Amino acid sequence: MHEKITLLIVEDDESLSASLEKSFRKHAYDVLCAAEVSEAKRILHAQKVDLVLLDVQLPDASGLEVLHSALEIDREILVIMMTAFPEIKTAVRTLKEGAHDFIVKPFELEGLHLTVEKALETRGLRQEVRRLEHEKRRRGGVGEILGESPCIVSLRSQIQKVSEADTPVLVVGETGTGKELVADSVHRSSSRAGDPMVKANCSAFSENLLESEIFGHEKGAFTDAKEARPGLFEMADGGTLFLDEISEMKPGLQAKFLRVIEGHPFRRVGGQREVRANVRIVATTNRDLPALVRSGDFREDLYFRLKVFQIDVPPLRSRGKDIIVLARFYLNQLAVDLRKGNLSLTPAAEEVLLAYPWPGNVRELCNVVERAALLSEQGEVDVKHLPAELQTSAFIKRHGFFAPGSLASLGELERQYINHVLEATGGNISEAARILGISRNTLKAKL
């Protein structure tokens, strides 16, 4: 059974249109109908359509106008042309201009359904190829870390250099900066890339469960150990063991972990047999490990063993115009995922993105761009599609309210910002209230 598909039938023959609508509804399609070019264009602009059955000759204009409009709105829309006047040159022209197929009236409904199903199958295969190509690019190593700011150029250079060795790597940075992406790049750029990279989040397990996860356990080692299970060290043999948020590992387990990464064998929980594994360690943390060492919460010897090579991942706010590079990259991905055609940022939206300090770093940027893409119209992400806190930040930065000599009272800042939002929304009270995060009545009272 295919996914729920929205089908637009553009046909001026009422009898044929009704017959097609009934047949496709019976096959669980959402069906829309239009008898003229103008009506078809209105529907295409009003809602998302997956497939169009389109008559070449329509009362008010050529069906090719609908074809052009459909493909301009979304390159993924499938258009199957229908005509009672078969001409080779007409068929060739429609296919050249982007139609998926061409069918001659009269036709059997069964044959039309087969044509439609094949068209949907082709689209599905095309999307899968794009997804696999994207996945291949995503897994391409150092090149997947986007940006040309000096700190990112340096970061890529560090990854390339450490990838040639087998030393442990400690990746440090704020939450959301992309530490796991850096760890992935270290592995994929190394000679171990053909072997597994096994991952564990140290903050997701209690001390006992984390020990079992890393070193494995034998049958009966604890209440729920109904069968023996290898740990991550064994599973990663020959490859890389990635430990996210290693600062959350308890001191007791740290001692055992240190012995293993120094080359000593280990035993599974509840086991007697000694096990060895050839593993490269990559660990990450968003905490201040030296401070944890001073407080006794992290072993000093383990800290120095891990930081043989430390990579500091820069926060997004220090990466300058990389913010726009990343935003455009995510928009291109979302354009495919959401089937929105081309998506772009307006210059005003770019200015707002650059003005915001991004406390949530790349992860926050990704979420903001996704939300904006969902709200966008006609292929553009503008300021109005961005969250209110970004717009406020840009407004304050632009007017320099926090610069020396430019201080103002809170009431004055509020007054100026409300005026700015009202101006940006063309005086629309409801829209301005939504952006400001207050009710219409509250905004009216302030005015």
Coordinates of N, CA and C in Angstrom, one line a residue, residues 31-130:
V31 N -8.2 13.2 -3.3 CA -8.4 13.7 -4.7 C -8.9 15.1 -4.7
L32 N -8.3 16.0 -5.5 CA -8.8 17.3 -5.7 C -9.1 17.5 -7.2
C33 N -10.0 18.3 -7.6 CA -10.4 18.4 -9.0 C -10.5 19.9 -9.4
A34 N -10.1 20.1 -10.7 CA -10.2 21.4 -11.3 C -10.5 21.3 -12.8
A35 N -11.3 22.2 -13.3 CA -11.7 22.1 -14.7 C -11.1 23.2 -15.6
E36 N -10.3 24.1 -14.9 CA -9.7 25.2 -15.7 C -8.2 25.4 -15.2
V37 N -7.4 26.0 -16.0 CA -6.0 26.3 -15.6 C -6.0 27.2 -14.4
S38 N -6.8 28.2 -14.3 CA -6.8 29.2 -13.2 C -7.1 28.5 -11.9
E39 N -8.1 27.6 -11.9 CA -8.5 26.9 -10.7 C -7.4 25.9 -10.3
A40 N -6.8 25.2 -11.2 CA -5.7 24.3 -10.9 C -4.5 25.0 -10.3
K41 N -4.1 26.2 -10.8 CA -3.0 27.0 -10.2 C -3.3 27.4 -8.8
R42 N -4.6 27.8 -8.6 CA -5.0 28.2 -7.2 C -4.8 27.1 -6.2
I43 N -5.2 25.8 -6.6 CA -5.1 24.7 -5.8 C -3.6 24.4 -5.5
L44 N -2.8 24.4 -6.6 CA -1.4 24.1 -6.4 C -0.7 25.1 -5.5
H45 N -1.1 26.3 -5.5 CA -0.5 27.3 -4.6 C -1.1 27.2 -3.1
A46 N -2.3 26.6 -3.0 CA -2.9 26.6 -1.7 C -2.5 25.4 -0.9
Q47 N -2.2 24.3 -1.5 CA -1.8 23.1 -0.7 C -0.9 22.2 -1.5
K48 N -0.3 21.3 -0.7 CA 0.7 20.4 -1.3 C 0.0 19.3 -2.1
V49 N 0.6 19.1 -3.3 CA 0.1 18.1 -4.2 C 1.2 17.2 -4.6
D50 N 1.0 15.8 -4.7 CA 2.0 14.9 -5.0 C 2.0 14.6 -6.5
L51 N 0.8 14.5 -7.1 CA 0.7 14.0 -8.5 C -0.5 14.8 -9.2
V52 N -0.3 15.1 -10.5 CA -1.3 15.8 -11.3 C -1.6 14.9 -12.5
L53 N -2.9 14.7 -12.7 CA -3.4 14.1 -14.0 C -4.0 15.3 -14.8
L54 N -3.3 15.7 -15.9 CA -3.5 17.0 -16.5 C -3.9 16.8 -18.0
D55 N -5.1 17.4 -18.3 CA -5.5 17.4 -19.7 C -4.7 18.5 -20.5
V56 N -4.3 18.2 -21.7 CA -3.5 19.1 -22.5 C -4.3 20.3 -22.9
Q57 N -5.5 20.1 -23.3 CA -6.4 21.2 -23.8 C -7.5 21.5 -22.7
L58 N -7.4 22.7 -22.2 CA -8.4 23.2 -21.2 C -9.1 24.4 -21.7
P59 N -10.3 24.7 -21.2 CA -11.1 25.8 -21.7 C -10.4 27.2 -21.7
D60 N -9.6 27.5 -20.7 CA -9.1 28.9 -20.6 C -7.7 29.0 -21.0
A61 N -6.9 27.9 -21.2 CA -5.5 28.0 -21.6 C -5.0 26.6 -21.8
S62 N -3.7 26.5 -22.2 CA -3.1 25.2 -22.4 C -2.7 24.6 -21.0
G63 N -2.9 23.2 -21.0 CA -2.5 22.5 -19.8 C -1.0 22.7 -19.4
L64 N -0.2 23.1 -20.4 CA 1.2 23.2 -20.2 C 1.5 24.3 -19.2
E65 N 0.6 25.3 -19.1 CA 0.7 26.4 -18.1 C 0.6 25.8 -16.6
V66 N -0.2 24.8 -16.5 CA -0.4 24.1 -15.2 C 0.9 23.3 -14.9
L67 N 1.4 22.6 -16.0 CA 2.7 21.9 -15.8 C 3.8 22.8 -15.3
H68 N 3.9 23.9 -16.0 CA 5.0 24.9 -15.6 C 4.8 25.4 -14.2
S69 N 3.6 25.7 -13.8 CA 3.3 26.2 -12.4 C 3.6 25.1 -11.4
A70 N 3.2 23.9 -11.7 CA 3.4 22.8 -10.7 C 4.9 22.6 -10.5
L71 N 5.7 22.5 -11.5 CA 7.1 22.2 -11.4 C 7.9 23.4 -10.8
E72 N 7.3 24.6 -11.0 CA 7.9 25.8 -10.4 C 7.7 25.8 -8.9
I73 N 6.6 25.3 -8.4 CA 6.3 25.2 -7.0 C 7.0 24.1 -6.3
D74 N 7.1 22.9 -7.0 CA 7.8 21.8 -6.4 C 8.3 20.9 -7.6
R75 N 9.6 20.7 -7.7 CA 10.2 19.9 -8.7 C 9.8 18.4 -8.5
E76 N 9.4 18.1 -7.3 CA 9.0 16.7 -7.1 C 7.6 16.3 -7.5
I77 N 6.8 17.2 -7.9 CA 5.4 16.9 -8.3 C 5.5 16.1 -9.6
L78 N 4.7 15.0 -9.6 CA 4.6 14.1 -10.8 C 3.5 14.6 -11.6
V79 N 3.7 14.8 -12.9 CA 2.6 15.3 -13.8 C 2.4 14.3 -15.0
I80 N 1.2 13.8 -15.1 CA 0.9 12.8 -16.2 C -0.1 13.5 -17.1
M81 N 0.3 13.8 -18.3 CA -0.5 14.5 -19.3 C -1.5 13.6 -19.9
M82 N -2.8 14.1 -20.2 CA -3.8 13.3 -20.9 C -4.3 14.1 -22.1
T83 N -4.5 13.4 -23.2 CA -5.0 14.1 -24.4 C -5.8 13.1 -25.3
A84 N -6.8 13.7 -25.9 CA -7.6 12.9 -26.9 C -7.1 13.1 -28.3
F85 N -6.1 14.0 -28.5 CA -5.5 14.3 -29.8 C -4.0 13.9 -29.8
P86 N -3.7 12.6 -30.0 CA -2.3 12.2 -29.9 C -1.5 12.7 -31.0
E87 N -0.5 13.4 -30.7 CA 0.5 13.8 -31.7 C 1.9 13.6 -31.0
I88 N 2.8 13.0 -31.8 CA 4.1 12.7 -31.3 C 4.8 14.0 -30.8
K89 N 4.8 15.0 -31.6 CA 5.5 16.3 -31.2 C 4.9 16.8 -29.9
T90 N 3.6 16.7 -29.7 CA 3.0 17.2 -28.4 C 3.5 16.4 -27.2
A91 N 3.5 15.0 -27.4 CA 4.0 14.2 -26.4 C 5.5 14.5 -26.0
V92 N 6.3 14.6 -27.1 CA 7.7 14.9 -26.8 C 7.9 16.2 -26.1
R93 N 7.1 17.2 -26.5 CA 7.2 18.5 -25.9 C 6.9 18.5 -24.4
T94 N 5.8 17.8 -24.1 CA 5.4 17.8 -22.7 C 6.4 17.0 -21.8
L95 N 7.0 16.0 -22.4 CA 8.0 15.3 -21.6 C 9.3 16.1 -21.5
K96 N 9.7 16.8 -22.5 CA 10.8 17.7 -22.5 C 10.7 18.8 -21.4
E97 N 9.4 19.3 -21.3 CA 9.1 20.4 -20.4 C 8.9 19.9 -18.9
G98 N 9.0 18.6 -18.7 CA 9.0 18.1 -17.3 C 7.9 17.2 -16.9
A99 N 7.0 16.9 -17.8 CA 5.9 15.9 -17.5 C 6.6 14.5 -17.3
H100 N 6.0 13.7 -16.4 CA 6.5 12.4 -16.1 C 6.1 11.4 -17.2
D101 N 4.9 11.5 -17.7 CA 4.4 10.6 -18.7 C 3.2 11.2 -19.5
F102 N 2.8 10.5 -20.5 CA 1.8 11.0 -21.5 C 0.9 9.8 -21.8
I103 N -0.4 10.1 -21.6 CA -1.4 9.0 -21.8 C -2.5 9.5 -22.8
V104 N -3.0 8.6 -23.7 CA -3.9 9.0 -24.7 C -5.3 8.5 -24.3
K105 N -6.3 9.4 -24.5 CA -7.7 9.1 -24.2 C -8.3 8.4 -25.5
P106 N -9.2 7.5 -25.4 CA -9.7 6.9 -24.1 C -8.7 5.9 -23.6
F107 N -8.7 5.7 -22.3 CA -7.8 4.8 -21.7 C -8.6 3.9 -20.6
E108 N -8.0 2.8 -20.3 CA -8.6 1.9 -19.3 C -8.1 2.4 -17.9
L109 N -9.1 2.4 -17.0 CA -8.7 2.9 -15.6 C -7.6 2.0 -15.0
E110 N -7.7 0.7 -15.3 CA -6.6 -0.1 -14.8 C -5.2 0.2 -15.3
G111 N -5.2 0.6 -16.6 CA -3.9 1.0 -17.2 C -3.4 2.3 -16.6
L112 N -4.4 3.2 -16.3 CA -4.0 4.5 -15.7 C -3.4 4.3 -14.3
H113 N -4.1 3.5 -13.6 CA -3.6 3.2 -12.2 C -2.2 2.6 -12.2
L114 N -2.0 1.8 -13.2 CA -0.6 1.2 -13.3 C 0.4 2.2 -13.6
T115 N 0.0 3.1 -14.5 CA 0.9 4.3 -14.9 C 1.2 5.1 -13.7
V116 N 0.2 5.4 -12.9 CA 0.4 6.2 -11.7 C 1.3 5.5 -10.6
E117 N 1.0 4.3 -10.4 CA 1.8 3.5 -9.4 C 3.3 3.4 -9.8
K118 N 3.5 3.2 -11.1 CA 4.9 3.2 -11.6 C 5.6 4.6 -11.4
A119 N 4.8 5.7 -11.7 CA 5.4 7.0 -11.5 C 5.7 7.2 -10.0
L120 N 4.9 6.8 -9.1 CA 5.2 6.9 -7.7 C 6.3 6.1 -7.2
E121 N 6.4 4.9 -7.8 CA 7.6 4.0 -7.5 C 8.9 4.7 -8.0
T122 N 8.8 5.3 -9.2 CA 10.0 5.9 -9.8 C 10.5 7.1 -8.8
R123 N 9.5 7.9 -8.4 CA 9.8 9.0 -7.5 C 10.4 8.5 -6.2
G124 N 9.8 7.4 -5.7 CA 10.4 6.8 -4.4 C 11.8 6.3 -4.6
L125 N 12.1 5.7 -5.8 CA 13.5 5.3 -6.0 C 14.4 6.5 -6.1
R126 N 13.9 7.5 -6.8 CA 14.7 8.7 -7.0 C 15.1 9.4 -5.6
Q127 N 14.1 9.4 -4.7 CA 14.3 10.0 -3.4 C 15.3 9.1 -2.6
E128 N 15.2 7.8 -2.8 CA 16.1 6.9 -2.1 C 17.5 7.1 -2.5
V129 N 17.7 7.3 -3.8 CA 19.0 7.5 -4.4 C 19.6 8.8 -3.8
R130 N 18.8 9.8 -3.7 CA 19.3 11.1 -3.2 C 19.6 10.9 -1.7

